[in-house]
Amino acid sequence: MQYLDIKNKLKSFPVFSIKDIKKIDASFHNQRLSEWQKKNYIKKVRQGFYVFSDIQINEQTLFIIANRIYNPSYISLEMSLSIYGFIPEAVYGITSITTRNTKVFKTQVGNFAYRHIKLDLMFGYELREYNGHYYKMAKKEKAILDYFYLNTKIKSEEDFRELRFNAIEIREKIDTVKLNKYLKVFKNKALAERINNFLIYIKNA
């Protein structure tokens, strides 16, 4: 099967794998991927995963790619906090949570960072759809808990102030009942204390 045939079959895929190609053409030779890269038909994202060079990259596309190239994972931490308007700075790179090893991929389409958590904490995300494809994004409450769980040094009012959390947005959007329900799953007294201090700060800020 020729390149244009493969592209026509996979044109709606934000990112595709060798396995995706072999579902279409079982006799496909991996060497052709190198040839296509040299001709700038495709770009390698990481081992086994590629995008078409003319792909239109936007935030949602990057989220789909992030989920796919290192699975299981979901978008969280700084990226989710920025999406929800909880922190003012733009985030350059897609941050995710995974049960696999902590990893960073610097690629031609963007940078993808993954932080490890244990399997019991792999919850609190939702499926979002974009152009017929889906990606997993942390819910607002889980994004906050993930962030504080993995950034243990952030615990004082001064720390919160330095990070310039958007107190108004957090007060309006966070469901404290859901937050505390999720918090119990962590079974972490130090985290519970820091979250309590954070909520007090947000209430008074």
PDB file of N, CA and C in Angstrom, residues 3-4 7 16 32-44 50-55:
ATOM      1  N   TYR A   3       1.944   5.435   0.260  1.00  0.00           N
ATOM      2  CA  TYR A   3       1.808   6.452   1.289  1.00  0.00           C
ATOM      3  C   TYR A   3       0.445   7.136   1.237  1.00  0.00           C
ATOM      4  N   LEU A   4       0.016   7.563   0.070  1.00  0.00           N
ATOM      5  CA  LEU A   4      -1.251   8.290  -0.049  1.00  0.00           C
ATOM      6  C   LEU A   4      -2.438   7.431   0.369  1.00  0.00           C
ATOM      7  N   LYS A   7      -2.272   7.448   4.160  1.00  0.00           N
ATOM      8  CA  LYS A   7      -2.693   8.762   4.670  1.00  0.00           C
ATOM      9  C   LYS A   7      -4.200   8.927   4.561  1.00  0.00           C
ATOM     10  N   PHE A  16      -0.682   8.482  14.940  1.00  0.00           N
ATOM     11  CA  PHE A  16      -0.908   7.088  14.592  1.00  0.00           C
ATOM     12  C   PHE A  16       0.323   6.258  14.937  1.00  0.00           C
ATOM     13  N   ARG A  32       9.885   1.797   5.687  1.00  0.00           N
ATOM     14  CA  ARG A  32       9.244   2.849   4.924  1.00  0.00           C
ATOM     15  C   ARG A  32       8.983   4.094   5.769  1.00  0.00           C
ATOM     16  N   LEU A  33       8.858   3.918   7.069  1.00  0.00           N
ATOM     17  CA  LEU A  33       8.650   5.061   7.959  1.00  0.00           C
ATOM     18  C   LEU A  33       9.852   6.002   7.923  1.00  0.00           C
ATOM     19  N   SER A  34      11.044   5.432   7.886  1.00  0.00           N
ATOM     20  CA  SER A  34      12.264   6.243   7.779  1.00  0.00           C
ATOM     21  C   SER A  34      12.287   7.000   6.457  1.00  0.00           C
ATOM     22  N   GLU A  35      11.882   6.329   5.395  1.00  0.00           N
ATOM     23  CA  GLU A  35      11.830   6.973   4.076  1.00  0.00           C
ATOM     24  C   GLU A  35      10.834   8.131   4.083  1.00  0.00           C
ATOM     25  N   TRP A  36       9.690   7.926   4.691  1.00  0.00           N
ATOM     26  CA  TRP A  36       8.667   8.972   4.738  1.00  0.00           C
ATOM     27  C   TRP A  36       9.117  10.163   5.584  1.00  0.00           C
ATOM     28  N   GLN A  37       9.906   9.882   6.656  1.00  0.00           N
ATOM     29  CA  GLN A  37      10.440  10.985   7.466  1.00  0.00           C
ATOM     30  C   GLN A  37      11.433  11.812   6.658  1.00  0.00           C
ATOM     31  N   LYS A  38      12.295  11.147   5.897  1.00  0.00           N
ATOM     32  CA  LYS A  38      13.283  11.855   5.068  1.00  0.00           C
ATOM     33  C   LYS A  38      12.606  12.730   4.016  1.00  0.00           C
ATOM     34  N   LYS A  39      11.461  12.281   3.529  1.00  0.00           N
ATOM     35  CA  LYS A  39      10.705  13.047   2.540  1.00  0.00           C
ATOM     36  C   LYS A  39       9.779  14.081   3.197  1.00  0.00           C
ATOM     37  N   ASN A  40       9.816  14.135   4.537  1.00  0.00           N
ATOM     38  CA  ASN A  40       8.990  15.056   5.321  1.00  0.00           C
ATOM     39  C   ASN A  40       7.492  14.810   5.150  1.00  0.00           C
ATOM     40  N   TYR A  41       7.146  13.555   4.907  1.00  0.00           N
ATOM     41  CA  TYR A  41       5.735  13.189   4.861  1.00  0.00           C
ATOM     42  C   TYR A  41       5.165  13.068   6.277  1.00  0.00           C
ATOM     43  N   ILE A  42       5.994  12.543   7.170  1.00  0.00           N
ATOM     44  CA  ILE A  42       5.573  12.310   8.552  1.00  0.00           C
ATOM     45  C   ILE A  42       6.656  12.794   9.512  1.00  0.00           C
ATOM     46  N   LYS A  43       6.255  12.964  10.778  1.00  0.00           N
ATOM     47  CA  LYS A  43       7.194  13.319  11.844  1.00  0.00           C
ATOM     48  C   LYS A  43       7.070  12.295  12.967  1.00  0.00           C
ATOM     49  N   LYS A  44       8.206  11.916  13.498  1.00  0.00           N
ATOM     50  CA  LYS A  44       8.215  10.974  14.620  1.00  0.00           C
ATOM     51  C   LYS A  44       7.947  11.725  15.913  1.00  0.00           C
ATOM     52  N   TYR A  50       3.696   8.466  15.232  1.00  0.00           N
ATOM     53  CA  TYR A  50       3.989   9.465  14.204  1.00  0.00           C
ATOM     54  C   TYR A  50       2.783  10.370  13.965  1.00  0.00           C
ATOM     55  N   VAL A  51       3.063  11.541  13.361  1.00  0.00           N
ATOM     56  CA  VAL A  51       1.998  12.426  12.882  1.00  0.00           C
ATOM     57  C   VAL A  51       2.307  12.769  11.431  1.00  0.00           C
ATOM     58  N   PHE A  52       1.284  13.142  10.674  1.00  0.00           N
ATOM     59  CA  PHE A  52       1.512  13.625   9.322  1.00  0.00           C
ATOM     60  C   PHE A  52       2.077  15.044   9.407  1.00  0.00           C
ATOM     61  N   SER A  53       3.020  15.352   8.545  1.00  0.00           N
ATOM     62  CA  SER A  53       3.734  16.637   8.631  1.00  0.00           C
ATOM     63  C   SER A  53       2.835  17.845   8.433  1.00  0.00           C
ATOM     64  N   ASP A  54       1.730  17.671   7.725  1.00  0.00           N
ATOM     65  CA  ASP A  54       0.834  18.802   7.475  1.00  0.00           C
ATOM     66  C   ASP A  54      -0.299  18.902   8.496  1.00  0.00           C
ATOM     67  N   ILE A  55      -0.185  18.178   9.599  1.00  0.00           N
ATOM     68  CA  ILE A  55      -1.217  18.216  10.627  1.00  0.00           C
ATOM     69  C   ILE A  55      -1.334  19.624  11.213  1.00  0.00           C
TER      70      ILE A  55
END
